[in-house]
Amino acid sequence: MAAEPSPSGRLFLITGPSGVGKGTLVTALLHRHPEIWLSISATTRAPRQGEVDGQHYFFLERGAFDAKVAQGGLLEWAEFAGNCYGTPREPVEEQLSAGRPVLLEIELEGARQVRQSFPSGFQIFIKPPSFAELERRIRGRGTDSDEAIARRLERATVELEAESEFDAVLVNADLETALTELEHLMGLS
Ligand code: ADP
Ligand code: 5GP
Protein backbone atom coordinates (compact mmCIF):
# COMPACT_ATOMS: atom_id res chain seq x y z
CA MET A 1 0.00 0.00 0.00
CA ALA A 2 1.28 3.49 -0.79
CA ALA A 3 2.50 5.53 2.16
CA GLU A 4 0.41 8.48 3.34
CA PRO A 5 1.52 11.64 1.56
CA SER A 6 3.93 13.42 3.84
CA PRO A 7 5.97 16.52 2.99
CA SER A 8 8.89 15.45 5.24
CA GLY A 9 12.09 14.35 3.55
CA ARG A 10 10.33 14.21 0.22
CA LEU A 11 11.49 15.62 -3.07
CA PHE A 12 9.00 17.91 -4.81
CA LEU A 13 9.60 19.39 -8.23
CA ILE A 14 7.83 22.20 -10.04
CA THR A 15 8.19 22.85 -13.72
CA GLY A 16 6.34 24.74 -16.43
CA PRO A 17 7.03 27.26 -19.18
CA SER A 18 8.93 30.44 -18.45
CA GLY A 19 6.58 33.20 -17.31
CA VAL A 20 3.81 30.88 -16.10
CA GLY A 21 4.34 32.04 -12.51
CA LYS A 22 6.53 29.32 -10.96
CA GLY A 23 8.73 31.79 -9.11
CA THR A 24 5.71 33.75 -7.86
CA LEU A 25 3.99 30.58 -6.60
CA VAL A 26 7.16 29.24 -4.97
CA THR A 27 7.85 32.52 -3.15
CA ALA A 28 4.31 32.55 -1.76
CA LEU A 29 4.51 28.86 -0.83
CA LEU A 30 7.77 29.32 1.09
CA HIS A 31 6.34 32.32 2.86
CA ARG A 32 3.51 30.14 4.17
CA HIS A 33 5.66 27.04 4.72
CA PRO A 34 9.16 28.02 5.79
CA GLU A 35 9.95 24.37 6.62
CA ILE A 36 10.29 23.69 2.89
CA TRP A 37 13.86 23.87 1.61
CA LEU A 38 14.20 25.39 -1.86
CA SER A 39 17.22 24.32 -3.90
CA ILE A 40 19.32 27.18 -5.28
CA SER A 41 20.46 26.38 -8.80
CA ALA A 42 23.69 27.17 -10.56
CA THR A 43 23.40 29.05 -13.86
CA THR A 44 25.54 30.65 -16.54
CA ARG A 45 22.77 33.24 -17.17
CA ALA A 46 23.64 36.82 -16.26
CA PRO A 47 21.88 38.09 -13.13
CA ARG A 48 18.71 40.09 -13.72
CA GLN A 49 18.28 43.38 -11.92
CA GLY A 50 17.85 42.66 -8.22
CA GLU A 51 19.05 39.05 -8.36
CA VAL A 52 21.62 38.19 -5.70
CA ASP A 53 24.36 35.56 -6.11
CA GLY A 54 23.80 32.68 -3.69
CA GLN A 55 20.21 33.72 -3.05
CA HIS A 56 18.40 33.53 -6.41
CA TYR A 57 21.08 31.51 -8.19
CA PHE A 58 24.76 30.73 -8.01
CA PHE A 59 25.92 32.69 -11.05
CA LEU A 60 28.85 30.88 -12.68
CA GLU A 61 31.04 31.39 -15.71
CA ARG A 62 30.68 28.62 -18.26
CA GLY A 63 34.08 27.11 -17.28
CA ALA A 64 33.11 26.85 -13.61
CA PHE A 65 29.76 25.34 -14.55
CA ASP A 66 31.44 22.72 -16.78
CA ALA A 67 33.84 21.87 -13.94
CA LYS A 68 30.89 21.23 -11.63
CA VAL A 69 29.34 18.92 -14.22
CA ALA A 70 32.65 17.06 -14.66
CA GLN A 71 32.93 16.55 -10.86
CA GLY A 72 29.44 15.07 -10.70
CA GLY A 73 28.46 18.01 -8.52
CA LEU A 74 25.08 18.52 -10.20
CA LEU A 75 22.07 16.30 -9.67
CA GLU A 76 20.82 17.31 -13.11
CA TRP A 77 21.56 20.03 -15.58
CA ALA A 78 20.22 21.34 -18.87
CA GLU A 79 20.61 24.09 -21.39
CA PHE A 80 17.68 26.47 -21.59
CA ALA A 81 17.33 29.43 -23.99
CA GLY A 82 21.10 29.62 -24.49
CA ASN A 83 22.23 29.24 -20.88
CA CYS A 84 23.07 26.31 -18.58
CA TYR A 85 21.19 25.58 -15.37
CA GLY A 86 21.80 22.84 -12.81
CA THR A 87 20.93 21.64 -9.32
CA PRO A 88 23.83 21.31 -6.85
CA ARG A 89 23.72 17.72 -5.62
CA GLU A 90 25.13 17.84 -2.10
CA PRO A 91 22.72 20.26 -0.41
CA VAL A 92 19.70 18.38 -1.79
CA GLU A 93 20.98 15.08 -0.43
CA GLU A 94 21.78 16.68 2.94
CA GLN A 95 18.35 18.24 3.32
CA LEU A 96 16.55 15.04 2.34
CA SER A 97 18.60 13.03 4.86
CA ALA A 98 17.73 15.60 7.50
CA GLY A 99 14.05 14.87 6.76
CA ARG A 100 13.16 18.24 5.24
CA PRO A 101 10.80 18.59 2.30
CA VAL A 102 12.93 19.68 -0.65
CA LEU A 103 11.62 21.70 -3.58
CA LEU A 104 13.23 22.04 -7.01
CA GLU A 105 11.94 24.61 -9.52
CA ILE A 106 13.51 23.59 -12.81
CA GLU A 107 12.78 23.12 -16.53
CA LEU A 108 11.58 20.04 -18.41
CA GLU A 109 14.84 18.29 -19.33
CA GLY A 110 16.06 18.55 -15.75
CA ALA A 111 12.72 17.22 -14.48
CA ARG A 112 13.14 14.18 -16.69
CA GLN A 113 16.61 13.52 -15.26
CA VAL A 114 15.35 13.87 -11.69
CA ARG A 115 12.55 11.41 -12.49
CA GLN A 116 15.25 8.81 -13.17
CA SER A 117 17.31 9.50 -10.03
CA PHE A 118 14.35 10.16 -7.67
CA PRO A 119 11.42 8.08 -8.97
CA SER A 120 9.58 8.58 -5.69
CA GLY A 121 9.71 12.38 -6.05
CA PHE A 122 6.48 14.25 -6.78
CA GLN A 123 6.54 16.33 -9.96
CA ILE A 124 4.04 19.11 -10.64
CA PHE A 125 3.55 20.81 -14.01
CA ILE A 126 2.30 24.40 -13.90
CA LYS A 127 0.48 25.59 -16.99
CA PRO A 128 -1.00 28.93 -18.01
CA PRO A 129 -4.73 29.44 -18.68
CA SER A 130 -3.76 30.14 -22.34
CA PHE A 131 -0.71 30.72 -24.49
CA ALA A 132 -1.71 34.37 -24.98
CA GLU A 133 -1.75 34.86 -21.19
CA LEU A 134 1.70 33.23 -20.93
CA GLU A 135 3.04 35.70 -23.48
CA ARG A 136 1.36 38.59 -21.68
CA ARG A 137 2.98 37.56 -18.37
CA ILE A 138 6.46 37.02 -19.76
CA ARG A 139 6.34 40.42 -21.49
CA GLY A 140 4.73 42.07 -18.48
CA ARG A 141 7.53 40.83 -16.23
CA GLY A 142 9.84 43.13 -18.17
CA THR A 143 13.03 41.22 -17.36
CA ASP A 144 13.92 39.66 -20.71
CA SER A 145 15.04 40.99 -24.08
CA ASP A 146 12.79 40.46 -27.12
CA GLU A 147 15.18 37.74 -28.28
CA ALA A 148 15.11 35.95 -24.91
CA ILE A 149 11.29 36.18 -24.86
CA ALA A 150 11.08 34.66 -28.36
CA ARG A 151 13.34 31.75 -27.32
CA ARG A 152 11.34 31.15 -24.15
CA LEU A 153 8.01 31.17 -25.98
CA GLU A 154 9.36 28.81 -28.60
CA ARG A 155 10.50 26.45 -25.85
CA ALA A 156 7.13 26.82 -24.11
CA THR A 157 5.30 25.10 -26.96
CA VAL A 158 7.49 22.00 -26.49
CA GLU A 159 7.13 22.09 -22.70
CA LEU A 160 3.35 22.39 -22.85
CA GLU A 161 3.19 19.13 -24.80
CA ALA A 162 4.85 17.29 -21.87
CA GLU A 163 2.19 17.81 -19.20
CA SER A 164 1.03 14.17 -19.27
CA GLU A 165 4.44 13.03 -17.95
CA PHE A 166 3.79 14.70 -14.62
CA ASP A 167 2.24 13.47 -11.37
CA ALA A 168 -0.04 16.52 -11.32
CA VAL A 169 -0.95 19.47 -13.54
CA LEU A 170 -1.91 22.81 -12.03
CA VAL A 171 -3.37 25.73 -14.00
CA ASN A 172 -2.09 29.05 -12.66
CA ALA A 173 -5.06 31.25 -13.50
CA ASP A 174 -5.96 32.95 -10.22
CA LEU A 175 -2.83 33.03 -8.07
CA GLU A 176 -4.50 32.45 -4.70
CA THR A 177 -6.49 29.48 -6.05
CA ALA A 178 -3.36 27.98 -7.61
CA LEU A 179 -1.46 28.39 -4.35
CA THR A 180 -4.15 26.59 -2.39
CA GLU A 181 -4.17 23.77 -4.94
CA LEU A 182 -0.39 23.52 -4.76
CA GLU A 183 -0.53 23.22 -0.98
CA HIS A 184 -3.11 20.50 -1.33
CA LEU A 185 -1.04 18.57 -3.88
CA MET A 186 1.98 18.73 -1.58
CA GLY A 187 0.01 17.48 1.41
CA LEU A 188 0.40 20.79 3.22
CA SER A 189 -3.27 21.57 3.79
P1 ADP B 1 8.26 31.98 -13.93
O1 ADP B 1 9.04 31.87 -12.62
O2 ADP B 1 7.43 30.78 -14.21
O3 ADP B 1 9.15 32.33 -15.09
P2 ADP B 1 7.14 34.41 -12.72
O4 ADP B 1 6.83 33.93 -11.35
O5 ADP B 1 8.36 35.28 -12.89
O6 ADP B 1 7.23 33.18 -13.77
O7 ADP B 1 5.84 35.17 -13.26
C1 ADP B 1 5.82 35.83 -14.52
C2 ADP B 1 4.93 37.07 -14.43
O8 ADP B 1 3.56 36.64 -14.28
C3 ADP B 1 5.26 37.95 -13.23
O9 ADP B 1 5.16 39.30 -13.61
C4 ADP B 1 4.17 37.58 -12.21
O10 ADP B 1 3.87 38.64 -11.35
C5 ADP B 1 2.98 37.23 -13.11
N1 ADP B 1 2.07 36.22 -12.53
C6 ADP B 1 2.38 35.09 -11.86
N2 ADP B 1 1.27 34.41 -11.51
C7 ADP B 1 0.22 35.11 -11.99
C8 ADP B 1 -1.21 34.92 -11.97
N3 ADP B 1 -1.78 33.87 -11.37
N4 ADP B 1 -1.98 35.85 -12.57
C9 ADP B 1 -1.42 36.93 -13.20
N5 ADP B 1 -0.09 37.18 -13.25
C10 ADP B 1 0.73 36.28 -12.66
P1 5GP C 1 15.15 31.85 -15.55
O1 5GP C 1 16.27 32.23 -16.47
O2 5GP C 1 13.82 32.44 -15.99
O3 5GP C 1 15.46 32.12 -14.10
O4 5GP C 1 14.96 30.26 -15.66
C1 5GP C 1 14.81 29.67 -16.92
C2 5GP C 1 14.37 28.24 -16.75
O5 5GP C 1 15.39 27.48 -16.10
C3 5GP C 1 13.12 28.07 -15.89
O6 5GP C 1 12.23 27.18 -16.55
C4 5GP C 1 13.65 27.46 -14.61
O7 5GP C 1 12.68 26.59 -14.02
C5 5GP C 1 14.81 26.65 -15.14
N1 5GP C 1 15.79 26.30 -14.10
C6 5GP C 1 16.17 27.02 -13.02
N2 5GP C 1 17.09 26.34 -12.31
C7 5GP C 1 17.29 25.16 -12.95
C8 5GP C 1 18.09 24.01 -12.68
O8 5GP C 1 18.81 23.92 -11.69
N3 5GP C 1 18.03 22.99 -13.57
C9 5GP C 1 17.23 23.03 -14.67
N4 5GP C 1 17.23 21.96 -15.46
N5 5GP C 1 16.45 24.09 -14.94
C10 5GP C 1 16.48 25.14 -14.10
Coordinates of C-alpha atoms and ligand atoms in Angstrom, one line a residue:
M1 CA 0.0 0.0 0.0
A2 CA 1.3 3.5 -0.8
A3 CA 2.5 5.5 2.2
E4 CA 0.4 8.5 3.3
P5 CA 1.5 11.6 1.6
S6 CA 3.9 13.4 3.8
P7 CA 6.0 16.5 3.0
S8 CA 8.9 15.4 5.2
G9 CA 12.1 14.4 3.6
R10 CA 10.3 14.2 0.2
L11 CA 11.5 15.6 -3.1
F12 CA 9.0 17.9 -4.8
L13 CA 9.6 19.4 -8.2
I14 CA 7.8 22.2 -10.0
T15 CA 8.2 22.8 -13.7
G16 CA 6.3 24.7 -16.4
P17 CA 7.0 27.3 -19.2
S18 CA 8.9 30.4 -18.4
G19 CA 6.6 33.2 -17.3
V20 CA 3.8 30.9 -16.1
G21 CA 4.3 32.0 -12.5
K22 CA 6.5 29.3 -11.0
G23 CA 8.7 31.8 -9.1
T24 CA 5.7 33.7 -7.9
L25 CA 4.0 30.6 -6.6
V26 CA 7.2 29.2 -5.0
T27 CA 7.9 32.5 -3.2
A28 CA 4.3 32.6 -1.8
L29 CA 4.5 28.9 -0.8
L30 CA 7.8 29.3 1.1
H31 CA 6.3 32.3 2.9
R32 CA 3.5 30.1 4.2
H33 CA 5.7 27.0 4.7
P34 CA 9.2 28.0 5.8
E35 CA 9.9 24.4 6.6
I36 CA 10.3 23.7 2.9
W37 CA 13.9 23.9 1.6
L38 CA 14.2 25.4 -1.9
S39 CA 17.2 24.3 -3.9
I40 CA 19.3 27.2 -5.3
S41 CA 20.5 26.4 -8.8
A42 CA 23.7 27.2 -10.6
T43 CA 23.4 29.0 -13.9
T44 CA 25.5 30.7 -16.5
R45 CA 22.8 33.2 -17.2
A46 CA 23.6 36.8 -16.3
P47 CA 21.9 38.1 -13.1
R48 CA 18.7 40.1 -13.7
Q49 CA 18.3 43.4 -11.9
G50 CA 17.8 42.7 -8.2
E51 CA 19.0 39.0 -8.4
V52 CA 21.6 38.2 -5.7
D53 CA 24.4 35.6 -6.1
G54 CA 23.8 32.7 -3.7
Q55 CA 20.2 33.7 -3.1
H56 CA 18.4 33.5 -6.4
Y57 CA 21.1 31.5 -8.2
F58 CA 24.8 30.7 -8.0
F59 CA 25.9 32.7 -11.1
L60 CA 28.8 30.9 -12.7
E61 CA 31.0 31.4 -15.7
R62 CA 30.7 28.6 -18.3
G63 CA 34.1 27.1 -17.3
A64 CA 33.1 26.8 -13.6
F65 CA 29.8 25.3 -14.6
D66 CA 31.4 22.7 -16.8
A67 CA 33.8 21.9 -13.9
K68 CA 30.9 21.2 -11.6
V69 CA 29.3 18.9 -14.2
A70 CA 32.7 17.1 -14.7
Q71 CA 32.9 16.6 -10.9
G72 CA 29.4 15.1 -10.7
G73 CA 28.5 18.0 -8.5
L74 CA 25.1 18.5 -10.2
L75 CA 22.1 16.3 -9.7
E76 CA 20.8 17.3 -13.1
W77 CA 21.6 20.0 -15.6
A78 CA 20.2 21.3 -18.9
E79 CA 20.6 24.1 -21.4
F80 CA 17.7 26.5 -21.6
A81 CA 17.3 29.4 -24.0
G82 CA 21.1 29.6 -24.5
N83 CA 22.2 29.2 -20.9
C84 CA 23.1 26.3 -18.6
Y85 CA 21.2 25.6 -15.4
G86 CA 21.8 22.8 -12.8
T87 CA 20.9 21.6 -9.3
P88 CA 23.8 21.3 -6.8
R89 CA 23.7 17.7 -5.6
E90 CA 25.1 17.8 -2.1
P91 CA 22.7 20.3 -0.4
V92 CA 19.7 18.4 -1.8
E93 CA 21.0 15.1 -0.4
E94 CA 21.8 16.7 2.9
Q95 CA 18.3 18.2 3.3
L96 CA 16.6 15.0 2.3
S97 CA 18.6 13.0 4.9
A98 CA 17.7 15.6 7.5
G99 CA 14.1 14.9 6.8
R100 CA 13.2 18.2 5.2
P101 CA 10.8 18.6 2.3
V102 CA 12.9 19.7 -0.6
L103 CA 11.6 21.7 -3.6
L104 CA 13.2 22.0 -7.0
E105 CA 11.9 24.6 -9.5
I106 CA 13.5 23.6 -12.8
E107 CA 12.8 23.1 -16.5
L108 CA 11.6 20.0 -18.4
E109 CA 14.8 18.3 -19.3
G110 CA 16.1 18.5 -15.8
A111 CA 12.7 17.2 -14.5
R112 CA 13.1 14.2 -16.7
Q113 CA 16.6 13.5 -15.3
V114 CA 15.4 13.9 -11.7
R115 CA 12.6 11.4 -12.5
Q116 CA 15.2 8.8 -13.2
S117 CA 17.3 9.5 -10.0
F118 CA 14.3 10.2 -7.7
P119 CA 11.4 8.1 -9.0
S120 CA 9.6 8.6 -5.7
G121 CA 9.7 12.4 -6.0
F122 CA 6.5 14.3 -6.8
Q123 CA 6.5 16.3 -10.0
I124 CA 4.0 19.1 -10.6
F125 CA 3.6 20.8 -14.0
I126 CA 2.3 24.4 -13.9
K127 CA 0.5 25.6 -17.0
P128 CA -1.0 28.9 -18.0
P129 CA -4.7 29.4 -18.7
S130 CA -3.8 30.1 -22.3
F131 CA -0.7 30.7 -24.5
A132 CA -1.7 34.4 -25.0
E133 CA -1.7 34.9 -21.2
L134 CA 1.7 33.2 -20.9
E135 CA 3.0 35.7 -23.5
R136 CA 1.4 38.6 -21.7
R137 CA 3.0 37.6 -18.4
I138 CA 6.5 37.0 -19.8
R139 CA 6.3 40.4 -21.5
G140 CA 4.7 42.1 -18.5
R141 CA 7.5 40.8 -16.2
G142 CA 9.8 43.1 -18.2
T143 CA 13.0 41.2 -17.4
D144 CA 13.9 39.7 -20.7
S145 CA 15.0 41.0 -24.1
D146 CA 12.8 40.5 -27.1
E147 CA 15.2 37.7 -28.3
A148 CA 15.1 35.9 -24.9
I149 CA 11.3 36.2 -24.9
A150 CA 11.1 34.7 -28.4
R151 CA 13.3 31.7 -27.3
R152 CA 11.3 31.1 -24.2
L153 CA 8.0 31.2 -26.0
E154 CA 9.4 28.8 -28.6
R155 CA 10.5 26.4 -25.9
A156 CA 7.1 26.8 -24.1
T157 CA 5.3 25.1 -27.0
V158 CA 7.5 22.0 -26.5
E159 CA 7.1 22.1 -22.7
L160 CA 3.3 22.4 -22.9
E161 CA 3.2 19.1 -24.8
A162 CA 4.8 17.3 -21.9
E163 CA 2.2 17.8 -19.2
S164 CA 1.0 14.2 -19.3
E165 CA 4.4 13.0 -18.0
F166 CA 3.8 14.7 -14.6
D167 CA 2.2 13.5 -11.4
A168 CA 0.0 16.5 -11.3
V169 CA -1.0 19.5 -13.5
L170 CA -1.9 22.8 -12.0
V171 CA -3.4 25.7 -14.0
N172 CA -2.1 29.0 -12.7
A173 CA -5.1 31.3 -13.5
D174 CA -6.0 33.0 -10.2
L175 CA -2.8 33.0 -8.1
E176 CA -4.5 32.4 -4.7
T177 CA -6.5 29.5 -6.0
A178 CA -3.4 28.0 -7.6
L179 CA -1.5 28.4 -4.4
T180 CA -4.2 26.6 -2.4
E181 CA -4.2 23.8 -4.9
L182 CA -0.4 23.5 -4.8
E183 CA -0.5 23.2 -1.0
H184 CA -3.1 20.5 -1.3
L185 CA -1.0 18.6 -3.9
M186 CA 2.0 18.7 -1.6
G187 CA 0.0 17.5 1.4
L188 CA 0.4 20.8 3.2
S189 CA -3.3 21.6 3.8
Ligands
ADP1 P1 8.3 32.0 -13.9 O1 9.0 31.9 -12.6 O2 7.4 30.8 -14.2 O3 9.1 32.3 -15.1 P2 7.1 34.4 -12.7 O4 6.8 33.9 -11.3 O5 8.4 35.3 -12.9 O6 7.2 33.2 -13.8 O7 5.8 35.2 -13.3 C1 5.8 35.8 -14.5 C2 4.9 37.1 -14.4 O8 3.6 36.6 -14.3 C3 5.3 37.9 -13.2 O9 5.2 39.3 -13.6 C4 4.2 37.6 -12.2 O10 3.9 38.6 -11.4 C5 3.0 37.2 -13.1 N1 2.1 36.2 -12.5 C6 2.4 35.1 -11.9 N2 1.3 34.4 -11.5 C7 0.2 35.1 -12.0 C8 -1.2 34.9 -12.0 N3 -1.8 33.9 -11.4 N4 -2.0 35.9 -12.6 C9 -1.4 36.9 -13.2 N5 -0.1 37.2 -13.2 C10 0.7 36.3 -12.7
5GP2 P1 15.1 31.9 -15.5 O1 16.3 32.2 -16.5 O2 13.8 32.4 -16.0 O3 15.5 32.1 -14.1 O4 15.0 30.3 -15.7 C1 14.8 29.7 -16.9 C2 14.4 28.2 -16.8 O5 15.4 27.5 -16.1 C3 13.1 28.1 -15.9 O6 12.2 27.2 -16.5 C4 13.6 27.5 -14.6 O7 12.7 26.6 -14.0 C5 14.8 26.7 -15.1 N1 15.8 26.3 -14.1 C6 16.2 27.0 -13.0 N2 17.1 26.3 -12.3 C7 17.3 25.2 -12.9 C8 18.1 24.0 -12.7 O8 18.8 23.9 -11.7 N3 18.0 23.0 -13.6 C9 17.2 23.0 -14.7 N4 17.2 22.0 -15.5 N5 16.5 24.1 -14.9 C10 16.5 25.1 -14.1

